[in-house]
mmCIF file with all atom_site columns, N, CA and C in Angstrom:
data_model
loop_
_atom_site.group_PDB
_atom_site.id
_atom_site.type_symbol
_atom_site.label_atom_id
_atom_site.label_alt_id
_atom_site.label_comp_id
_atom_site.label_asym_id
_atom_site.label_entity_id
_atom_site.label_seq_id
_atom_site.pdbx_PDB_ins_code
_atom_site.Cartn_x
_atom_site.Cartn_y
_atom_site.Cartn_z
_atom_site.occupancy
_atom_site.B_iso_or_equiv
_atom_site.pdbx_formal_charge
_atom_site.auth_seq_id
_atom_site.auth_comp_id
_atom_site.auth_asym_id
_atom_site.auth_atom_id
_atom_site.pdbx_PDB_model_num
ATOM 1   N N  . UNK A 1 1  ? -17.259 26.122 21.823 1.00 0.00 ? 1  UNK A N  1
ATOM 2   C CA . UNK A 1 1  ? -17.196 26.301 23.268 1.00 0.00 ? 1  UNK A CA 1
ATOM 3   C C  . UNK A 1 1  ? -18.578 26.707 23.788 1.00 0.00 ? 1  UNK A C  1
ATOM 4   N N  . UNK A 1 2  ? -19.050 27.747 23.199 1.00 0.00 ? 2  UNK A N  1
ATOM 5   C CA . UNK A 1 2  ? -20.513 28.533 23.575 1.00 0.00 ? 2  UNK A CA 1
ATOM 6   C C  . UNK A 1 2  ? -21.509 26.949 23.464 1.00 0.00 ? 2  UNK A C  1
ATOM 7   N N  . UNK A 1 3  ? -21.586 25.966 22.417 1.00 0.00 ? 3  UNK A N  1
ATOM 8   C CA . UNK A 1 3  ? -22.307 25.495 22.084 1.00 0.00 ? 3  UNK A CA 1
ATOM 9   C C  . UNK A 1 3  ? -22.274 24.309 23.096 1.00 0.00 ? 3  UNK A C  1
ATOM 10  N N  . UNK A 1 4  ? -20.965 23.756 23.790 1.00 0.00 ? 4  UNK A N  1
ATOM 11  C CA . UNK A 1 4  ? -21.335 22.724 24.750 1.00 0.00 ? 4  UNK A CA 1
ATOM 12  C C  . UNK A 1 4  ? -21.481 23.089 25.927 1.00 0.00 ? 4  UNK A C  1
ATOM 13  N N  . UNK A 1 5  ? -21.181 24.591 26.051 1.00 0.00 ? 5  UNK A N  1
ATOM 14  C CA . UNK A 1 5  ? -22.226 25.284 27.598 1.00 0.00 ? 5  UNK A CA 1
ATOM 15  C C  . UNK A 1 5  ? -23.086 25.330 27.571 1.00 0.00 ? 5  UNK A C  1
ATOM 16  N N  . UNK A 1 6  ? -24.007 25.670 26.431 1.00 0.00 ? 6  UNK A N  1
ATOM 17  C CA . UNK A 1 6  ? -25.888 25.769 25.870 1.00 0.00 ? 6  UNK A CA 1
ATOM 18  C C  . UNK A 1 6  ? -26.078 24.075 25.940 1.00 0.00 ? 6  UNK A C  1
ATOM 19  N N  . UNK A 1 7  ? -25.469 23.223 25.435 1.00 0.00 ? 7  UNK A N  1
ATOM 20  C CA . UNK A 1 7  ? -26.146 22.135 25.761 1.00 0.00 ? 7  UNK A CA 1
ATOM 21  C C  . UNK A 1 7  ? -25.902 21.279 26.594 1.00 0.00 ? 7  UNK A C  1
ATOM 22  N N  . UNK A 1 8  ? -24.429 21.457 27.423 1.00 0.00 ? 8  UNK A N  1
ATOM 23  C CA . UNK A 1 8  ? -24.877 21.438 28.894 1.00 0.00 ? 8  UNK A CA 1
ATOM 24  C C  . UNK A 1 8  ? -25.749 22.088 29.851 1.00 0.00 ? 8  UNK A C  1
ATOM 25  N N  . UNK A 1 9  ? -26.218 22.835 29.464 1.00 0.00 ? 9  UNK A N  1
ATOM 26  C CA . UNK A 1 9  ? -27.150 23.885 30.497 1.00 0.00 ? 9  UNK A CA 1
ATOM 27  C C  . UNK A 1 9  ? -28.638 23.224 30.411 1.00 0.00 ? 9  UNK A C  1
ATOM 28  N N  . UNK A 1 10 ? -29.002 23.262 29.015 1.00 0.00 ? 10 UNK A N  1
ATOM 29  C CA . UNK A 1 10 ? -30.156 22.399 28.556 1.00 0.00 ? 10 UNK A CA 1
ATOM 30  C C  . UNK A 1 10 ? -30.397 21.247 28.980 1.00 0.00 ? 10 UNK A C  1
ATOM 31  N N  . UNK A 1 11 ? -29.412 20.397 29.217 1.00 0.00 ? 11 UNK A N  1
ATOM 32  C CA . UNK A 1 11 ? -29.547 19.133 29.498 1.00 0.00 ? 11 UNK A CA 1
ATOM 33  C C  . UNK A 1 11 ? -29.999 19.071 31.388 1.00 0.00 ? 11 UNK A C  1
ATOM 34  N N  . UNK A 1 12 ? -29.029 19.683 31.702 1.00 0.00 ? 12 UNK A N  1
ATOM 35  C CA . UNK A 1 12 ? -29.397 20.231 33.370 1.00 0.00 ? 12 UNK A CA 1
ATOM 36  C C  . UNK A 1 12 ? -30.680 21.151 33.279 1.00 0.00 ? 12 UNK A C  1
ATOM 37  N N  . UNK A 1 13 ? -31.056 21.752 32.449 1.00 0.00 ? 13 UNK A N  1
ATOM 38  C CA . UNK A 1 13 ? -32.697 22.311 32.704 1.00 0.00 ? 13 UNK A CA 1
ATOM 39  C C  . UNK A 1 13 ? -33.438 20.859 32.746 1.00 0.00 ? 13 UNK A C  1
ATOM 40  N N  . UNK A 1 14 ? -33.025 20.246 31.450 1.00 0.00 ? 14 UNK A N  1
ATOM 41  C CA . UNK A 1 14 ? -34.276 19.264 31.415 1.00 0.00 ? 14 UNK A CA 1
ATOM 42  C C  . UNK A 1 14 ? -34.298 18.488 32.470 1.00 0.00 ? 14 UNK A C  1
ATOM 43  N N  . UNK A 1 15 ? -33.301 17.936 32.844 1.00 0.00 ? 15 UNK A N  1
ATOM 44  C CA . UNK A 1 15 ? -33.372 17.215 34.250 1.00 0.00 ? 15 UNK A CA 1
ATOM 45  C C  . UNK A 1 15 ? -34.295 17.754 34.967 1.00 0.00 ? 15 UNK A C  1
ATOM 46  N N  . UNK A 1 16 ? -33.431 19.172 35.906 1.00 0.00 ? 16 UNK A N  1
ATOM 47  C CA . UNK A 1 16 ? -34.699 19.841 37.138 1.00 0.00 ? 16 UNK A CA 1
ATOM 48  C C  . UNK A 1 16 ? -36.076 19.487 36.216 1.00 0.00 ? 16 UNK A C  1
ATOM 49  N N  . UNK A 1 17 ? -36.192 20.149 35.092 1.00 0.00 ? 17 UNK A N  1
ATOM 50  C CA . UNK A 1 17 ? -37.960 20.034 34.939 1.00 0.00 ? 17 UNK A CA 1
ATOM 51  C C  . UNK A 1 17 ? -38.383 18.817 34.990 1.00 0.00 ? 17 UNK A C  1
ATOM 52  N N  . UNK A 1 18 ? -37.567 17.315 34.688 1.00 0.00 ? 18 UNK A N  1
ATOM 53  C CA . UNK A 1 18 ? -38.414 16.212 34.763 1.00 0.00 ? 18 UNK A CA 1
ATOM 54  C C  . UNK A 1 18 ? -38.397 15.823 36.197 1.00 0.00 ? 18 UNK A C  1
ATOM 55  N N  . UNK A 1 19 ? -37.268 16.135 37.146 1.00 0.00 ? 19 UNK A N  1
ATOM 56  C CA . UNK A 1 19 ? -37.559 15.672 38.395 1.00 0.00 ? 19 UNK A CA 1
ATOM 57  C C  . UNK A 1 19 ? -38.291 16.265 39.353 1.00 0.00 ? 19 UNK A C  1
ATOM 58  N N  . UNK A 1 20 ? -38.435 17.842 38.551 1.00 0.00 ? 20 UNK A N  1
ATOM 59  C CA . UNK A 1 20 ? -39.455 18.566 39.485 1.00 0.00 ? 20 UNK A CA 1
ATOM 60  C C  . UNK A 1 20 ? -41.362 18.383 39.396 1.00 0.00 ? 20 UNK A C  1
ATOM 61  N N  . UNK A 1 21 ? -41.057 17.156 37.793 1.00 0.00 ? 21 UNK A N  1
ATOM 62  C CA . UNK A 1 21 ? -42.586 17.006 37.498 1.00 0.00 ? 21 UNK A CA 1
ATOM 63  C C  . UNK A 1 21 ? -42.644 18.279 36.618 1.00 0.00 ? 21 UNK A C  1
ATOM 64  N N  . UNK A 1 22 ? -42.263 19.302 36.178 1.00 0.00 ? 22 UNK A N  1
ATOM 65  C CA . UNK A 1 22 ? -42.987 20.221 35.088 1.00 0.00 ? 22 UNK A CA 1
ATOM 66  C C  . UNK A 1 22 ? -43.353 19.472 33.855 1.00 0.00 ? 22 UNK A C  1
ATOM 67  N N  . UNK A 1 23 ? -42.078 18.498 33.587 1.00 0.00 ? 23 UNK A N  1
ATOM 68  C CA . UNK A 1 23 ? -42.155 17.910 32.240 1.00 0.00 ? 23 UNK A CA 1
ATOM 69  C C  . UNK A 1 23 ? -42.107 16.296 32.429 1.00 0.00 ? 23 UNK A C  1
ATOM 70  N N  . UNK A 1 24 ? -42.527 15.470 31.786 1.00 0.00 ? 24 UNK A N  1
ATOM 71  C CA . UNK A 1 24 ? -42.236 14.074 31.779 1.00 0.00 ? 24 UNK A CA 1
ATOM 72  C C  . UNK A 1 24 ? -41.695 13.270 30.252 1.00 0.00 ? 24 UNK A C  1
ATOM 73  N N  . UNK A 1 25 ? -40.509 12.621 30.816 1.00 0.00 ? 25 UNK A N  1
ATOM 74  C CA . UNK A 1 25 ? -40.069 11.646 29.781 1.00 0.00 ? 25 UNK A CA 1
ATOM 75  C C  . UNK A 1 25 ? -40.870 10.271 29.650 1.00 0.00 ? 25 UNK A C  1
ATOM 76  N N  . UNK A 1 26 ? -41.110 9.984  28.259 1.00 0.00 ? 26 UNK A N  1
ATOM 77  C CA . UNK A 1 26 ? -41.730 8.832  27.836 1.00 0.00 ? 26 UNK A CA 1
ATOM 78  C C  . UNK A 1 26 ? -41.289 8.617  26.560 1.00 0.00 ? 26 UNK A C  1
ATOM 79  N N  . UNK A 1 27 ? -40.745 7.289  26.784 1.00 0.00 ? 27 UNK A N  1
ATOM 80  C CA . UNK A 1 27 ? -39.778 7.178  25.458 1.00 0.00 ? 27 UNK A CA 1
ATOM 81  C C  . UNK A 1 27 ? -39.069 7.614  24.518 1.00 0.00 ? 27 UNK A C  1
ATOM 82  N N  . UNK A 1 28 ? -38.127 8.409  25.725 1.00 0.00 ? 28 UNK A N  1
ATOM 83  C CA . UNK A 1 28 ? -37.249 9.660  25.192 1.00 0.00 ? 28 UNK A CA 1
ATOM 84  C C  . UNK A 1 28 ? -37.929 10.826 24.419 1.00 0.00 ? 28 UNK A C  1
ATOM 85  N N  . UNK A 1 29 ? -39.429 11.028 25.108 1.00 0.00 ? 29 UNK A N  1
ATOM 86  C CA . UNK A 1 29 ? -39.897 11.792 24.239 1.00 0.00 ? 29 UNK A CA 1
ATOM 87  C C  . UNK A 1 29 ? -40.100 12.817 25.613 1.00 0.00 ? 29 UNK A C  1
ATOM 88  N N  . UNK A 1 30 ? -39.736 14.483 25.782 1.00 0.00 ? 30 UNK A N  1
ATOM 89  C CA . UNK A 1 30 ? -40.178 15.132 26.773 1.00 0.00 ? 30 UNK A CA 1
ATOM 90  C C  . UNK A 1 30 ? -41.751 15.645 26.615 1.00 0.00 ? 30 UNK A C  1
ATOM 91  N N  . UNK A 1 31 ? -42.123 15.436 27.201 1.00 0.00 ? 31 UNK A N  1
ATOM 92  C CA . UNK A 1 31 ? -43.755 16.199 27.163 1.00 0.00 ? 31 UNK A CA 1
ATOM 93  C C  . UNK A 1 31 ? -44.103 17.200 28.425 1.00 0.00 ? 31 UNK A C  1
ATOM 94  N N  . UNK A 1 32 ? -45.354 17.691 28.274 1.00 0.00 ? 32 UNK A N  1
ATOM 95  C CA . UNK A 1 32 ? -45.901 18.956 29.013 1.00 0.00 ? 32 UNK A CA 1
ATOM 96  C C  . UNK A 1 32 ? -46.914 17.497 29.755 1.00 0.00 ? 32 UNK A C  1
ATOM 97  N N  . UNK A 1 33 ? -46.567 17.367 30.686 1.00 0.00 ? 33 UNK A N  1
ATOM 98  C CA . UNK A 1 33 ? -48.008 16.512 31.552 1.00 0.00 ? 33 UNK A CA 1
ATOM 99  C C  . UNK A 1 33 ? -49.189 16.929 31.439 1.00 0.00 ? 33 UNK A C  1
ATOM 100 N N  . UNK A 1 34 ? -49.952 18.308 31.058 1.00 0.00 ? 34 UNK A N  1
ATOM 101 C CA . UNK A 1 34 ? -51.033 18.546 30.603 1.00 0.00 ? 34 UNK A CA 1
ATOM 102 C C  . UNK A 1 34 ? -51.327 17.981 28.954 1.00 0.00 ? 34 UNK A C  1
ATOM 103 N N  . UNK A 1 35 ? -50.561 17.336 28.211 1.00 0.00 ? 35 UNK A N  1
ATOM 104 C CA . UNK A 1 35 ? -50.314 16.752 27.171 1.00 0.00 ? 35 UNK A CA 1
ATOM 105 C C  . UNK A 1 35 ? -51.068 15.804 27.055 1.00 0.00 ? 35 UNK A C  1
ATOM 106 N N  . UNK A 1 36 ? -49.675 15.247 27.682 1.00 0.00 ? 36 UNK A N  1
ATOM 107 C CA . UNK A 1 36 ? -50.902 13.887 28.563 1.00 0.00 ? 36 UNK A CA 1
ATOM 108 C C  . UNK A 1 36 ? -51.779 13.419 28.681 1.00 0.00 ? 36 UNK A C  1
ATOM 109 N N  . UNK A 1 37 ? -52.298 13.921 29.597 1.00 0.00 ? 37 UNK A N  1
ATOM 110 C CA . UNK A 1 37 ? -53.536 13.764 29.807 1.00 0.00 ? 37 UNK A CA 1
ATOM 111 C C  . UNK A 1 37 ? -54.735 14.301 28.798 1.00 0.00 ? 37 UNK A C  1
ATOM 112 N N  . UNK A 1 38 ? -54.230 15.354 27.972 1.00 0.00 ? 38 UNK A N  1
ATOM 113 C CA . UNK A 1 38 ? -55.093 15.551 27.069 1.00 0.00 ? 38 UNK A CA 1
ATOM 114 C C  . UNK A 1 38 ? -55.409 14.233 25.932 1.00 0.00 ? 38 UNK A C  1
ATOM 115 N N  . UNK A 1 39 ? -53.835 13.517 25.945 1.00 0.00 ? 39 UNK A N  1
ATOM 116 C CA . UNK A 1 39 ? -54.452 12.554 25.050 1.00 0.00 ? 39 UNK A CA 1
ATOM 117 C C  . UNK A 1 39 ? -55.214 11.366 25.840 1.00 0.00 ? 39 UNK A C  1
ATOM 118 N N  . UNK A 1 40 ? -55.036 11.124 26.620 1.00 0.00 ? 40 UNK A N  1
ATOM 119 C CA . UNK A 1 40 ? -56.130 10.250 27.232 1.00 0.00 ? 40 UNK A CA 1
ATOM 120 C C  . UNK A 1 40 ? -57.307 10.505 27.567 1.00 0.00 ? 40 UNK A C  1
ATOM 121 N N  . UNK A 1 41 ? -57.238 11.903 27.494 1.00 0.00 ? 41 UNK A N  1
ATOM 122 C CA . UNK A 1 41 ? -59.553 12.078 27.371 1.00 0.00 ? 41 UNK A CA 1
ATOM 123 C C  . UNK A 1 41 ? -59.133 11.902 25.862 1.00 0.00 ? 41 UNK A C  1
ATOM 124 N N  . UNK A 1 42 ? -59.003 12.523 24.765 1.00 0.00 ? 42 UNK A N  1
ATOM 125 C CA . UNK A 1 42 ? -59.094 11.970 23.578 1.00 0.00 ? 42 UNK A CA 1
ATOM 126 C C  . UNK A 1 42 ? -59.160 10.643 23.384 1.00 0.00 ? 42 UNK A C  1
ATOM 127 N N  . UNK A 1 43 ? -58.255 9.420  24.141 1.00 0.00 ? 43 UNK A N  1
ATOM 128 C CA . UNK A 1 43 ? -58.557 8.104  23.770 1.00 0.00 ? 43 UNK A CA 1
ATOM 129 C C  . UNK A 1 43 ? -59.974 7.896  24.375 1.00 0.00 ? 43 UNK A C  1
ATOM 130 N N  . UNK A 1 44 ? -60.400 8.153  25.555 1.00 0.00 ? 44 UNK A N  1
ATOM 131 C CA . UNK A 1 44 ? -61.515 7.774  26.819 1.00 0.00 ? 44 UNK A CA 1
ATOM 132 C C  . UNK A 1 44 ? -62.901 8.657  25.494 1.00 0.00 ? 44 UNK A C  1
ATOM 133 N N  . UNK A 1 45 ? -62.464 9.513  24.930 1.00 0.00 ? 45 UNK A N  1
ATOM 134 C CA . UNK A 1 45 ? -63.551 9.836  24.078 1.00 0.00 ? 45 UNK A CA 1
ATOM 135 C C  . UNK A 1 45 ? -63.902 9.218  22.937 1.00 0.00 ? 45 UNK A C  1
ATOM 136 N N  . UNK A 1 46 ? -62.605 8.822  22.343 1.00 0.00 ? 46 UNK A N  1
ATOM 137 C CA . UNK A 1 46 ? -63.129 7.729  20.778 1.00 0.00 ? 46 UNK A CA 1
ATOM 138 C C  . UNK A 1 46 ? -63.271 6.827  21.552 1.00 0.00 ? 46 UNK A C  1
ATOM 139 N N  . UNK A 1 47 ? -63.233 5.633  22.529 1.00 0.00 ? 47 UNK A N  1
ATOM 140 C CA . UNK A 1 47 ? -63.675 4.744  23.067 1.00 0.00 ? 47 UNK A CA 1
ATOM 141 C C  . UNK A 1 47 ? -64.623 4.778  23.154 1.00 0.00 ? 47 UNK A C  1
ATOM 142 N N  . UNK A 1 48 ? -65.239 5.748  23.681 1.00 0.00 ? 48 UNK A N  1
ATOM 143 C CA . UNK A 1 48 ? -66.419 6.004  24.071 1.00 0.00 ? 48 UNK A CA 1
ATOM 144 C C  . UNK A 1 48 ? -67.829 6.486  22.681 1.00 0.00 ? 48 UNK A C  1
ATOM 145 N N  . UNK A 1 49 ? -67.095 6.889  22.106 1.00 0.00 ? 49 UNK A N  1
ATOM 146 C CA . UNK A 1 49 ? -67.906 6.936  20.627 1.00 0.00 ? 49 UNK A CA 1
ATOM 147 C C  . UNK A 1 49 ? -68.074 5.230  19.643 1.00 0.00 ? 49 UNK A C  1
ATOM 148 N N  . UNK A 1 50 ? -67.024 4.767  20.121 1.00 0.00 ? 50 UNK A N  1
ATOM 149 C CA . UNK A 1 50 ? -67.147 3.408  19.448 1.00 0.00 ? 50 UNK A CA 1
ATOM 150 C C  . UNK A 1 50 ? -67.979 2.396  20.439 1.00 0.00 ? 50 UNK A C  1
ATOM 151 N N  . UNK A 1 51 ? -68.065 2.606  21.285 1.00 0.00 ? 51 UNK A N  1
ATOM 152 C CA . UNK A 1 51 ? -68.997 2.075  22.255 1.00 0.00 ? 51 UNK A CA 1
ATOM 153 C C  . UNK A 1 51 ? -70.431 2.123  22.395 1.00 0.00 ? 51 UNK A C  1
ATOM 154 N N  . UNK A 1 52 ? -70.618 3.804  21.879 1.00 0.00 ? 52 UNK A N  1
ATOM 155 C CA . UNK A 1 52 ? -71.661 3.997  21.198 1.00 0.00 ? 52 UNK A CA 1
ATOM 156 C C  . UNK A 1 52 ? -72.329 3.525  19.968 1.00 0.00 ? 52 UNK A C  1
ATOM 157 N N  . UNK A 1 53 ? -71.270 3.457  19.054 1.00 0.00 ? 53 UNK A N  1
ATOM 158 C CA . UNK A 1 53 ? -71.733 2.907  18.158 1.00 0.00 ? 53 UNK A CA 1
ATOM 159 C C  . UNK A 1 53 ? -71.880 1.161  17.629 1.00 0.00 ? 53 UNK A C  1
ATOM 160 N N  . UNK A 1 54 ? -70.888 0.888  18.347 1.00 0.00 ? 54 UNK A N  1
ATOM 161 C CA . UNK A 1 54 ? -71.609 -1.019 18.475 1.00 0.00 ? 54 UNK A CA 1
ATOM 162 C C  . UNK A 1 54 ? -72.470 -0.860 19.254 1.00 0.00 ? 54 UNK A C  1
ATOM 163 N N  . UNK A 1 55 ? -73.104 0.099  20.194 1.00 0.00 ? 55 UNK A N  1
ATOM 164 C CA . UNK A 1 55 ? -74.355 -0.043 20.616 1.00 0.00 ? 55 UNK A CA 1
ATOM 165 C C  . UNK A 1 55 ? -75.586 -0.124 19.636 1.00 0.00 ? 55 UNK A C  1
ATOM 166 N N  . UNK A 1 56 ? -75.258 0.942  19.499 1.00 0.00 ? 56 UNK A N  1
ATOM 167 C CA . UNK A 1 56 ? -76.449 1.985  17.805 1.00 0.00 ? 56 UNK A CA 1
ATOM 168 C C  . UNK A 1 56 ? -76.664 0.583  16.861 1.00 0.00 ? 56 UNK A C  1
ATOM 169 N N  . UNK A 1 57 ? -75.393 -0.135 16.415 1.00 0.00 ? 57 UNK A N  1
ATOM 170 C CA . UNK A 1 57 ? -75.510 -0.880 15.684 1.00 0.00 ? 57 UNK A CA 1
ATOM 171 C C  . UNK A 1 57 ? -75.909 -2.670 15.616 1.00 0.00 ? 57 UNK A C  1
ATOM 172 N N  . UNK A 1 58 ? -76.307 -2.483 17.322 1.00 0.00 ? 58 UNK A N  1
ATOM 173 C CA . UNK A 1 58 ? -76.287 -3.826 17.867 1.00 0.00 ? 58 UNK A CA 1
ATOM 174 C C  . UNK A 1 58 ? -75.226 -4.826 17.426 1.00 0.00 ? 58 UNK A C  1
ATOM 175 N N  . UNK A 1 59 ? -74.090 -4.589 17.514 1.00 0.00 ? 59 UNK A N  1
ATOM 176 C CA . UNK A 1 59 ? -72.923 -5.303 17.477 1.00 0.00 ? 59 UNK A CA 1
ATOM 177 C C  . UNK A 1 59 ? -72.594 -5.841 18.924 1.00 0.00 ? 59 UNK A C  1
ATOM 178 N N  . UNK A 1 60 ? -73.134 -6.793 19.340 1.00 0.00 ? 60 UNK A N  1
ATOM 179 C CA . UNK A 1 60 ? -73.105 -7.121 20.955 1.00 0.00 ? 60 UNK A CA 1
ATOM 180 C C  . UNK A 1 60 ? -71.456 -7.537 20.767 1.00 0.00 ? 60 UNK A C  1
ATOM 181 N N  . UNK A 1 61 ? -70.755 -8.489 20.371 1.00 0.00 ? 61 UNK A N  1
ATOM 182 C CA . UNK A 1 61 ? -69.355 -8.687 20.741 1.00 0.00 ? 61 UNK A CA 1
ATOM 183 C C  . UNK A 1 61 ? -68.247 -7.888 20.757 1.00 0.00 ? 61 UNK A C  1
ATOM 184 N N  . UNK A 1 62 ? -68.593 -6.619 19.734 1.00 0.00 ? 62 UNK A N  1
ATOM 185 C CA . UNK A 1 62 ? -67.745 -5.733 19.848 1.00 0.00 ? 62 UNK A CA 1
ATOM 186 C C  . UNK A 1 62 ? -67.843 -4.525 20.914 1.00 0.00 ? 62 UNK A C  1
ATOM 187 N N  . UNK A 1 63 ? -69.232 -4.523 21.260 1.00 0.00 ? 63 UNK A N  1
ATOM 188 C CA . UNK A 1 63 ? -69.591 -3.682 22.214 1.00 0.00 ? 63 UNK A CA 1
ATOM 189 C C  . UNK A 1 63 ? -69.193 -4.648 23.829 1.00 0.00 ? 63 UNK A C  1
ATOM 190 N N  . UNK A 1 64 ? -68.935 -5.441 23.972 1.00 0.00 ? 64 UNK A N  1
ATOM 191 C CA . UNK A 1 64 ? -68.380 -6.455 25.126 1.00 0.00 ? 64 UNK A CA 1
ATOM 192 C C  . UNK A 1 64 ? -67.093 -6.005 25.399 1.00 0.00 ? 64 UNK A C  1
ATOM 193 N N  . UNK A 1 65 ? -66.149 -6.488 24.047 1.00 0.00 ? 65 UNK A N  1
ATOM 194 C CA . UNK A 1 65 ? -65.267 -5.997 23.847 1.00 0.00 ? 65 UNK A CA 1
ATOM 195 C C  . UNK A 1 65 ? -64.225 -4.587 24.517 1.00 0.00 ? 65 UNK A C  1
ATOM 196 N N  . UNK A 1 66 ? -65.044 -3.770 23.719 1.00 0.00 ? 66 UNK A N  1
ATOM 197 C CA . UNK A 1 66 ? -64.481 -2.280 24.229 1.00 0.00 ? 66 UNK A CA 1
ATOM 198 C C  . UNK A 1 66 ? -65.553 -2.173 25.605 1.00 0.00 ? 66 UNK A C  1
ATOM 199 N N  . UNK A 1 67 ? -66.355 -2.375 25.977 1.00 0.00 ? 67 UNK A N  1
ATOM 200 C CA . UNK A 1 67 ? -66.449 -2.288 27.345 1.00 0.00 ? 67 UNK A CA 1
ATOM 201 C C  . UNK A 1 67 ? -65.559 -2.648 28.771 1.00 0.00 ? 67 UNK A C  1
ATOM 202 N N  . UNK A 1 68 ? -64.908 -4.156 27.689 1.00 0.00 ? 68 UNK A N  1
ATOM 203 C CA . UNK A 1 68 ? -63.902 -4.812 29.009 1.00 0.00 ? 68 UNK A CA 1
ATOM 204 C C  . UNK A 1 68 ? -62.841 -3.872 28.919 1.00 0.00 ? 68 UNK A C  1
ATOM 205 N N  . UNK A 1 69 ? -62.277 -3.389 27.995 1.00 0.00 ? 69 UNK A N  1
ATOM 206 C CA . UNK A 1 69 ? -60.988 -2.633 27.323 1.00 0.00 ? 69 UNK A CA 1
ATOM 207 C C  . UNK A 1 69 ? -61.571 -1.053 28.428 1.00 0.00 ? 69 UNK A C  1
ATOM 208 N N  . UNK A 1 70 ? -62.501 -0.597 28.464 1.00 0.00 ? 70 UNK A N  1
ATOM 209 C CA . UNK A 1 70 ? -63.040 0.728  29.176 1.00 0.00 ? 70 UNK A CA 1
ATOM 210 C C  . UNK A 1 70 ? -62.775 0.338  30.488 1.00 0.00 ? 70 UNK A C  1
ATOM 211 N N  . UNK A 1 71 ? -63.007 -1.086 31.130 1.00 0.00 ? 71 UNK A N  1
ATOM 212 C CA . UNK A 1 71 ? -63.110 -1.088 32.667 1.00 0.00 ? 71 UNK A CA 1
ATOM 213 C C  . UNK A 1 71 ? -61.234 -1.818 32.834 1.00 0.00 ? 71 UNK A C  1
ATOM 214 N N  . UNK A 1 72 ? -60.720 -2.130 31.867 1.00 0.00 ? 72 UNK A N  1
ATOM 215 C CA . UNK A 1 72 ? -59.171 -2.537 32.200 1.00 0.00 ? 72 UNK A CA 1
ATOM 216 C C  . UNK A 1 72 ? -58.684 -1.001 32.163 1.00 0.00 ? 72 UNK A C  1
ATOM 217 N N  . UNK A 1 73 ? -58.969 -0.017 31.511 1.00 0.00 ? 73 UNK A N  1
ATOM 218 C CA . UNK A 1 73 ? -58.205 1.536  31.518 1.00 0.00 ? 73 UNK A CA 1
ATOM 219 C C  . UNK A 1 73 ? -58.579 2.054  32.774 1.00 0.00 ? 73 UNK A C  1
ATOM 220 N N  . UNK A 1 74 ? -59.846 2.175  33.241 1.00 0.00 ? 74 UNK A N  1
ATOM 221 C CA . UNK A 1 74 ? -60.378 3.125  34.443 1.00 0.00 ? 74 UNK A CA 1
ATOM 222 C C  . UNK A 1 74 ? -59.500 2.545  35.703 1.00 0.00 ? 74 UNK A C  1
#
């Protein structure tokens, strides 16, 4: 009894928090939106290191490459 009031209750928290924006669902996965976005400077940063480095290495097609891939994300 206790246990399908706790996870009815839970289930109605998670709601308010995703419709209030605290939390976001993405593929049934709940996350912290500061999450998020943390992983996308992490991607925008190894991009950006590999960009560097087909530079460094004069790899012109791969450096084309992840450049077009940098201006399709922004």
């Amino acid at each position: 009894m206790f246990n399908d009031f706790f996870n009815a209750f839970m289930k109605a928290a998670y709601t308010v928090a995703i419709k209030e924006g605290v939390l976001v669902e993405e593929d049934g996965i709940v996350l912290n939106p500061s999450t998020i976005e943390l992983v996308k400077e992490i991607e925008q940063i190894n991009l950006q290191h590999l960009i560097d480095n087909a530079l460094a290495t004069g790899n012109r097609e791969l450096f084309m490459q992840l450049t077009n891939q940098k201006e399709e994300i922004s």
